[in-house]
Structures are given as C-alpha cells and as structure tokens.
mmCIF file of C-alpha atoms in Angstrom:
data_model
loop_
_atom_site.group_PDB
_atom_site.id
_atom_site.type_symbol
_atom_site.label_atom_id
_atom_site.label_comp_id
_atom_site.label_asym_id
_atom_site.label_seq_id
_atom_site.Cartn_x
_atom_site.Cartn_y
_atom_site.Cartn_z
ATOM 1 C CA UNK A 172 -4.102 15.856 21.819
ATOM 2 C CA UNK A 173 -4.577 12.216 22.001
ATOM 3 C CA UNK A 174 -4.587 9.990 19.365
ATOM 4 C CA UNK A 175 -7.496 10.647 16.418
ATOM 5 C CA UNK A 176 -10.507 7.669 17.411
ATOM 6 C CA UNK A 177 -10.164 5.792 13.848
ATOM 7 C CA UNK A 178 -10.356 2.389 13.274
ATOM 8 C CA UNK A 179 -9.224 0.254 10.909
ATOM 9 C CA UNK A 180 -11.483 -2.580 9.585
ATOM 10 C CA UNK A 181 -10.104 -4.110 6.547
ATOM 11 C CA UNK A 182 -7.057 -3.849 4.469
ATOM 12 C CA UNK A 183 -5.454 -4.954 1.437
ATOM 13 C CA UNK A 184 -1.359 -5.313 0.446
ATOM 14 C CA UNK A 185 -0.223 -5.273 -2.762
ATOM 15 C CA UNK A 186 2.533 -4.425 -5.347
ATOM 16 C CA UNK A 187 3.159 -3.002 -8.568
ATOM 17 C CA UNK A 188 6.063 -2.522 -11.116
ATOM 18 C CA UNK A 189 6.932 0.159 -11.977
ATOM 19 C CA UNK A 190 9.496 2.840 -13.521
ATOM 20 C CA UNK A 191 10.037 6.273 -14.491
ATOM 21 C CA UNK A 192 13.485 7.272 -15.992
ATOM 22 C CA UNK A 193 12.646 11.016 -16.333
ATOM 23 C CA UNK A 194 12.753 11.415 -13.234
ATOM 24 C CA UNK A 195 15.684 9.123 -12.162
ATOM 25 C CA UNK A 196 12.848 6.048 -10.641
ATOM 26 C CA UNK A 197 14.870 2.500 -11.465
ATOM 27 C CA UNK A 198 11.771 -0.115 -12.289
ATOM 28 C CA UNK A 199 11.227 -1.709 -9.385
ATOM 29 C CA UNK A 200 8.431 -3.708 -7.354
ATOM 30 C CA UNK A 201 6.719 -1.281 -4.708
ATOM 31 C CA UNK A 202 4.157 -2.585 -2.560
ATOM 32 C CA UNK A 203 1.286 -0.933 -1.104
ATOM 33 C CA UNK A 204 -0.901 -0.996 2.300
ATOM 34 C CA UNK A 205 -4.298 0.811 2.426
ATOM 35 C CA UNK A 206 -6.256 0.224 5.583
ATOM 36 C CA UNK A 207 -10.212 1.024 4.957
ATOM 37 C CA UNK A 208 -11.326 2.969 8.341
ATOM 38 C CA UNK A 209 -15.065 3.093 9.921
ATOM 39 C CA UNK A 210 -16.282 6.938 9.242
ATOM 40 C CA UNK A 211 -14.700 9.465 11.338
ATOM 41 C CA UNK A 212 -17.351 11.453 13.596
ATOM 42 C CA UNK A 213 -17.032 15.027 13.502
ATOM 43 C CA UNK A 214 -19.782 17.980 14.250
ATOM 44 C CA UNK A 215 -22.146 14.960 14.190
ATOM 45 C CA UNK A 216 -21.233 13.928 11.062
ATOM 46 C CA UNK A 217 -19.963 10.742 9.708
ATOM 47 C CA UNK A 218 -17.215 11.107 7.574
ATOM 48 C CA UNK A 219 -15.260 8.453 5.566
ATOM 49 C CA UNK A 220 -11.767 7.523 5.590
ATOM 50 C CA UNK A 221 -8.930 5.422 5.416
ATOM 51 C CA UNK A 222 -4.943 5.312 5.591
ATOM 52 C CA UNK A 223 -2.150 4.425 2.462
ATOM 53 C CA UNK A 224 1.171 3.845 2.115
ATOM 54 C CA UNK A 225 3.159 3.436 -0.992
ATOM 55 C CA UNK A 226 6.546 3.116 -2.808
ATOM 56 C CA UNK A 227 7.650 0.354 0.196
ATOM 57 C CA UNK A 228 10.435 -1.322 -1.439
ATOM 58 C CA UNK A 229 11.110 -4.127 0.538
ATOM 59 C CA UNK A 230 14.068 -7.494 -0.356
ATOM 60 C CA UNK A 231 11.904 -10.023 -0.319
ATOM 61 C CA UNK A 232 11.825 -12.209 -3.509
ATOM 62 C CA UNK A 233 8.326 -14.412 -1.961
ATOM 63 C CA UNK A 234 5.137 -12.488 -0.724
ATOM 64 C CA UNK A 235 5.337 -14.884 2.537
ATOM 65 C CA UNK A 236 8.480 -13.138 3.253
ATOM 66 C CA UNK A 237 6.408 -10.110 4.168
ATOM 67 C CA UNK A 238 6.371 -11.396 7.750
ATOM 68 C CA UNK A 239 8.691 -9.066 9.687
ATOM 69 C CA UNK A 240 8.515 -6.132 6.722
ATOM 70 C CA UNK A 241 8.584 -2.884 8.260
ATOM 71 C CA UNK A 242 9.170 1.128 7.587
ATOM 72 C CA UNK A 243 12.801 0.195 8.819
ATOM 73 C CA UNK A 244 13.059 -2.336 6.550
ATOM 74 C CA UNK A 245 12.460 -0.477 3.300
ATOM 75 C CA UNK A 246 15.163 -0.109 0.737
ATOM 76 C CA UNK A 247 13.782 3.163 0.075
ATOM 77 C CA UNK A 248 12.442 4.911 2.776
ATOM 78 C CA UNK A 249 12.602 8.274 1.279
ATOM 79 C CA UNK A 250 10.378 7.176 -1.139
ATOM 80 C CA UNK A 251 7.240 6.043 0.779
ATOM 81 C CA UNK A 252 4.662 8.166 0.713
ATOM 82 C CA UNK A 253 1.395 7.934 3.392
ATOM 83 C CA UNK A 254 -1.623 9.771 3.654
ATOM 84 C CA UNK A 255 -4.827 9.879 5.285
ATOM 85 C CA UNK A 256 -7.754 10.305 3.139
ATOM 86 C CA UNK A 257 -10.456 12.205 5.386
ATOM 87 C CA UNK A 258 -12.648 14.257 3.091
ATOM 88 C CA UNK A 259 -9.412 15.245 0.796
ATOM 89 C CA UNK A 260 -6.224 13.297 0.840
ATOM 90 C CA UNK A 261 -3.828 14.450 4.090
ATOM 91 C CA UNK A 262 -0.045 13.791 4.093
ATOM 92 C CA UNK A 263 0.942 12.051 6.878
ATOM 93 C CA UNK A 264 4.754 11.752 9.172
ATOM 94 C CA UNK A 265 5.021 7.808 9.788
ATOM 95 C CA UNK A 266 6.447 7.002 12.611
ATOM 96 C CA UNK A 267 6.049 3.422 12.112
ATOM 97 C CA UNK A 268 4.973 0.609 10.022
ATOM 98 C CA UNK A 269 4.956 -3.125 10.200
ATOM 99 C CA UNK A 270 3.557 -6.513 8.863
ATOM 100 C CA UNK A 271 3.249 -10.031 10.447
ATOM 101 C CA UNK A 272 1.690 -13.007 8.667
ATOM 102 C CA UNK A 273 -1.168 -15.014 10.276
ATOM 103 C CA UNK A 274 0.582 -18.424 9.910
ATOM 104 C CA UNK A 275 -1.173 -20.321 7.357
ATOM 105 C CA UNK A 276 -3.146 -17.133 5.687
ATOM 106 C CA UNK A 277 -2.881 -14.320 3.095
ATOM 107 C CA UNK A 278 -3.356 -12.305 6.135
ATOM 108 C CA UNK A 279 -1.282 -9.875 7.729
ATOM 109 C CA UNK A 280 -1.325 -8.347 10.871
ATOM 110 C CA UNK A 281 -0.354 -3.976 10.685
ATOM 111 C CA UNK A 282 0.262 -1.513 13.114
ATOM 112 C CA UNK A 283 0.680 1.972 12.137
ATOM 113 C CA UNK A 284 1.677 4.626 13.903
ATOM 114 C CA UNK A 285 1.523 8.435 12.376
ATOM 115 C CA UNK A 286 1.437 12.040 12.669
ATOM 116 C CA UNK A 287 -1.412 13.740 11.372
ATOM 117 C CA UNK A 288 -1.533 17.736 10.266
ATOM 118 C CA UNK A 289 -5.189 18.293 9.359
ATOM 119 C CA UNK A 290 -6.595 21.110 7.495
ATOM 120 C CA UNK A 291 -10.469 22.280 6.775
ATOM 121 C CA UNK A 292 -11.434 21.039 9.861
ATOM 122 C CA UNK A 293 -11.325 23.726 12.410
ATOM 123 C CA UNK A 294 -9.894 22.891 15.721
ATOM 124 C CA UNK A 295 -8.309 20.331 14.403
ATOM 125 C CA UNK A 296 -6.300 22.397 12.089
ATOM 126 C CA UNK A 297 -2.840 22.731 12.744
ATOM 127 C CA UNK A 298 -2.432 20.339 15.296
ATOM 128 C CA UNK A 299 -0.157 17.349 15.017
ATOM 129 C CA UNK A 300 -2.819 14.190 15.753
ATOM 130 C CA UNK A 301 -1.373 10.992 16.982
ATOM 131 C CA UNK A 302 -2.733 8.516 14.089
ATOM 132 C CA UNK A 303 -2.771 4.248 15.558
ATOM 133 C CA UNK A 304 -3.919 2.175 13.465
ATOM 134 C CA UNK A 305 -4.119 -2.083 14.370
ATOM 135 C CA UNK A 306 -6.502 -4.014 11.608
ATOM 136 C CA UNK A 307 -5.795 -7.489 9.019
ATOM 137 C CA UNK A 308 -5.234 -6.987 5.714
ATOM 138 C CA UNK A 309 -5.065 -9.503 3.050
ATOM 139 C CA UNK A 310 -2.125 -9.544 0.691
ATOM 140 C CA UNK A 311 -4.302 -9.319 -2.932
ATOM 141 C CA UNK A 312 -1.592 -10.078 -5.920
ATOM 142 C CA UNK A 313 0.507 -8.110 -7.521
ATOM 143 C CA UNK A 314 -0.160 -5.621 -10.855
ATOM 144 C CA UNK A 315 2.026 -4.531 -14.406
ATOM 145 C CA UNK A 316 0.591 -1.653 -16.159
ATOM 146 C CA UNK A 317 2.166 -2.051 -19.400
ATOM 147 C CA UNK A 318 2.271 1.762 -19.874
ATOM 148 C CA UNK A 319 4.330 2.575 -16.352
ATOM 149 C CA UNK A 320 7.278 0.204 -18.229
ATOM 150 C CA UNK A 321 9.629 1.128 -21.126
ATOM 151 C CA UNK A 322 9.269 -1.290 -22.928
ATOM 152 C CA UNK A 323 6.050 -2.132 -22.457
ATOM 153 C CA UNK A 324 5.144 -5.824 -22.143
ATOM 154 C CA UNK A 325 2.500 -6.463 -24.358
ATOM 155 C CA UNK A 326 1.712 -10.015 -23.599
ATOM 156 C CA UNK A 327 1.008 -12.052 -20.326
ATOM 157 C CA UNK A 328 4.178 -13.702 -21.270
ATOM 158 C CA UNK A 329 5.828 -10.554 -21.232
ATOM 159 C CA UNK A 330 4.179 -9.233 -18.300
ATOM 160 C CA UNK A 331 5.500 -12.376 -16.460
ATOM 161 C CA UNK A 332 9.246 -12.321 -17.794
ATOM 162 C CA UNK A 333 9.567 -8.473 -16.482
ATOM 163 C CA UNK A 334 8.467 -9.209 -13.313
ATOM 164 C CA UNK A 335 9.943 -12.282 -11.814
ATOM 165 C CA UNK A 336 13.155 -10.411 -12.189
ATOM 166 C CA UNK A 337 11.793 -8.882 -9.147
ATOM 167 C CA UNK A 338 9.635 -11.609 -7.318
ATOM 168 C CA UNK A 339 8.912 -15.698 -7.603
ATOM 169 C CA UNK A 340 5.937 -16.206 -9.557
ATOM 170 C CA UNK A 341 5.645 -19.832 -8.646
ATOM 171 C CA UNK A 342 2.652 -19.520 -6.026
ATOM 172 C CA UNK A 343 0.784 -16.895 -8.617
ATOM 173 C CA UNK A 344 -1.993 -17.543 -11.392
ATOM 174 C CA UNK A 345 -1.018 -16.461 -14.817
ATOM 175 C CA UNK A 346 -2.074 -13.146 -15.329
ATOM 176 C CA UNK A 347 -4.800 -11.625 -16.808
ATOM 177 C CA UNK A 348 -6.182 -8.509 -18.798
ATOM 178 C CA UNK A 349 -8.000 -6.125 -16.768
ATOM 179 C CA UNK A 350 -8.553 -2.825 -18.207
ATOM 180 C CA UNK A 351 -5.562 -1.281 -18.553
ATOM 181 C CA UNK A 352 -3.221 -3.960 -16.543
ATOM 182 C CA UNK A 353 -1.856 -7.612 -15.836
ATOM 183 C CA UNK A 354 -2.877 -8.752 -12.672
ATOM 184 C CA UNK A 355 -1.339 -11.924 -10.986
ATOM 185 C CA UNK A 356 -3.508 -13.029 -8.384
ATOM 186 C CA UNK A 357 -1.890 -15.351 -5.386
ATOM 187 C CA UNK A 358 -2.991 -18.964 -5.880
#
C-alpha cells in the first residue's frame, strides 16, 4: 500500500521534566513533537488527526541545539513512544525522525517517517501503512509539573533551580503558574 495521504500543517516541540522512581525513570528533560494533520478522508468522511512523539531524550543543553536532533540521536530510544491519533490513538513503528532549525527562527523543519497498523477501519485494518510526514513546527518552551518531581518544587525559583540542571535557562522568561505547572516560555 502506498503511503497514508496525510498532511502535516502545523507543529509544536517542546519538553518537560520529569521522573518516576517506581518504575526505575531517572528525572530527566524529554521533549516532545506533535504534528497537527488536515482531516483524513475516509468513506467520505473527514476525519481528524495528527502524529506525536515523546520521551526523546536528546544532549543538548540549548534548545538551538535541536538542529541536527534525530531518532538516532536519542539517548533513549527505547523510550520514545509515537502514535497516530486517527479517531482513537494508534501506536506507531518509527522509522525515522529528524529536526533542522530555520536559521534565525523558533522553527524547525521535521520529517517523519512511520509504520502504521490501523484498526476499526476496515480495509485498512491490518495492513502496515507507510506514514510521511514533512511540516514546521515551532519549538514552544519547556514545562515542570511540580507533582511529576520528588521533591516537588514549589516555587518558580524552585522550578528554575531543578531544571537548568538539565538545560540553559538564559534565553527563557521566568516561569509562570498555569494550572497545574511552570511554564518557561522562549524569549
């Protein structure tokens, strides 16, 4: 089968800190790449979707330094998870990943390429679908949820001292309250 006709319009790169010793996960900063998608057409119906990958741990200390970041590249790689979100979230094989800066921007260019194994929609069941993705996306800032960390910073101070253990903070804004996290937007 040829590659599934989805486009990618927008995306969005980002990272969070995080931890979880119960389960042997070191705190560390994983970064994120969601690629919004114009609707899928199937049985002459629109539906919507878009592509995610998570847990990238990549050694880069400056968000710039994303240039050149790749599925090869990850620290981790047995960690990242992707998925396709078409109706109901679908795992997918990644066969590749990468990220190269628009000089002067917040702006990355990605290619993905995937596997996909649908289910729920027919003929398409069962069928490994070639996934290739091309689209910008925008690195957005960077996230603490106090709760995800042992101790948990209470403070923007706090917030800030765990993570530039793991990343320069020099070109972010101090953080602020949102909800239920400390976001540092890129200045």
């Amino acid at each position: 089968m040829s590659a599934l006709r989805v486009q990618a319009v927008a995306g969005a790169i980002s990272a969070h800190l995080f931890e979880n010793s119960s389960v042997g996960l070191t705190r560390n900063l994983f970064w994120s790449v969601t690629l919004d998608c114009k609707p899928f057409l199937w049985n002459d119906e629109e539906w919507e979707c878009s592509f995610s990958t998570e847990w990238l741990t990549w050694p880069v200390r400056e968000w710039r330094h994303l240039h050149g970041q790749s599925i090869g590249s990850a620290e981790n790689p047995e960690l990242v998870e992707s998925s396709f979100y078409l109706a109901q979230h679908h795992p997918l094989k990644l066969a590749s990943l990468s990220l190269f800066r628009i000089d002067g921007t917040p702006r990355f260019n990605v290619a993905v390429d995937a596997m996909l194994d649908l289910e729920g929609f027919d003929e398409l069941d069962g069928v490994d679908i070639p996934i290739v993705l091309r689209c910008e996306a925008e690195f957005t800032g960077l996230v603490v949820v106090p709760d995800n960390l042992e101790p948990a910073p209470k403070t923007p101070q706090e917030a800030s001292a765990v993570l530039e253990r793991f990343i320069d903070l020099g070109c972010f804004s101090a953080p602020h309250w949102d909800d239920f996290r400390f976001v540092f937007a890129r200045r």
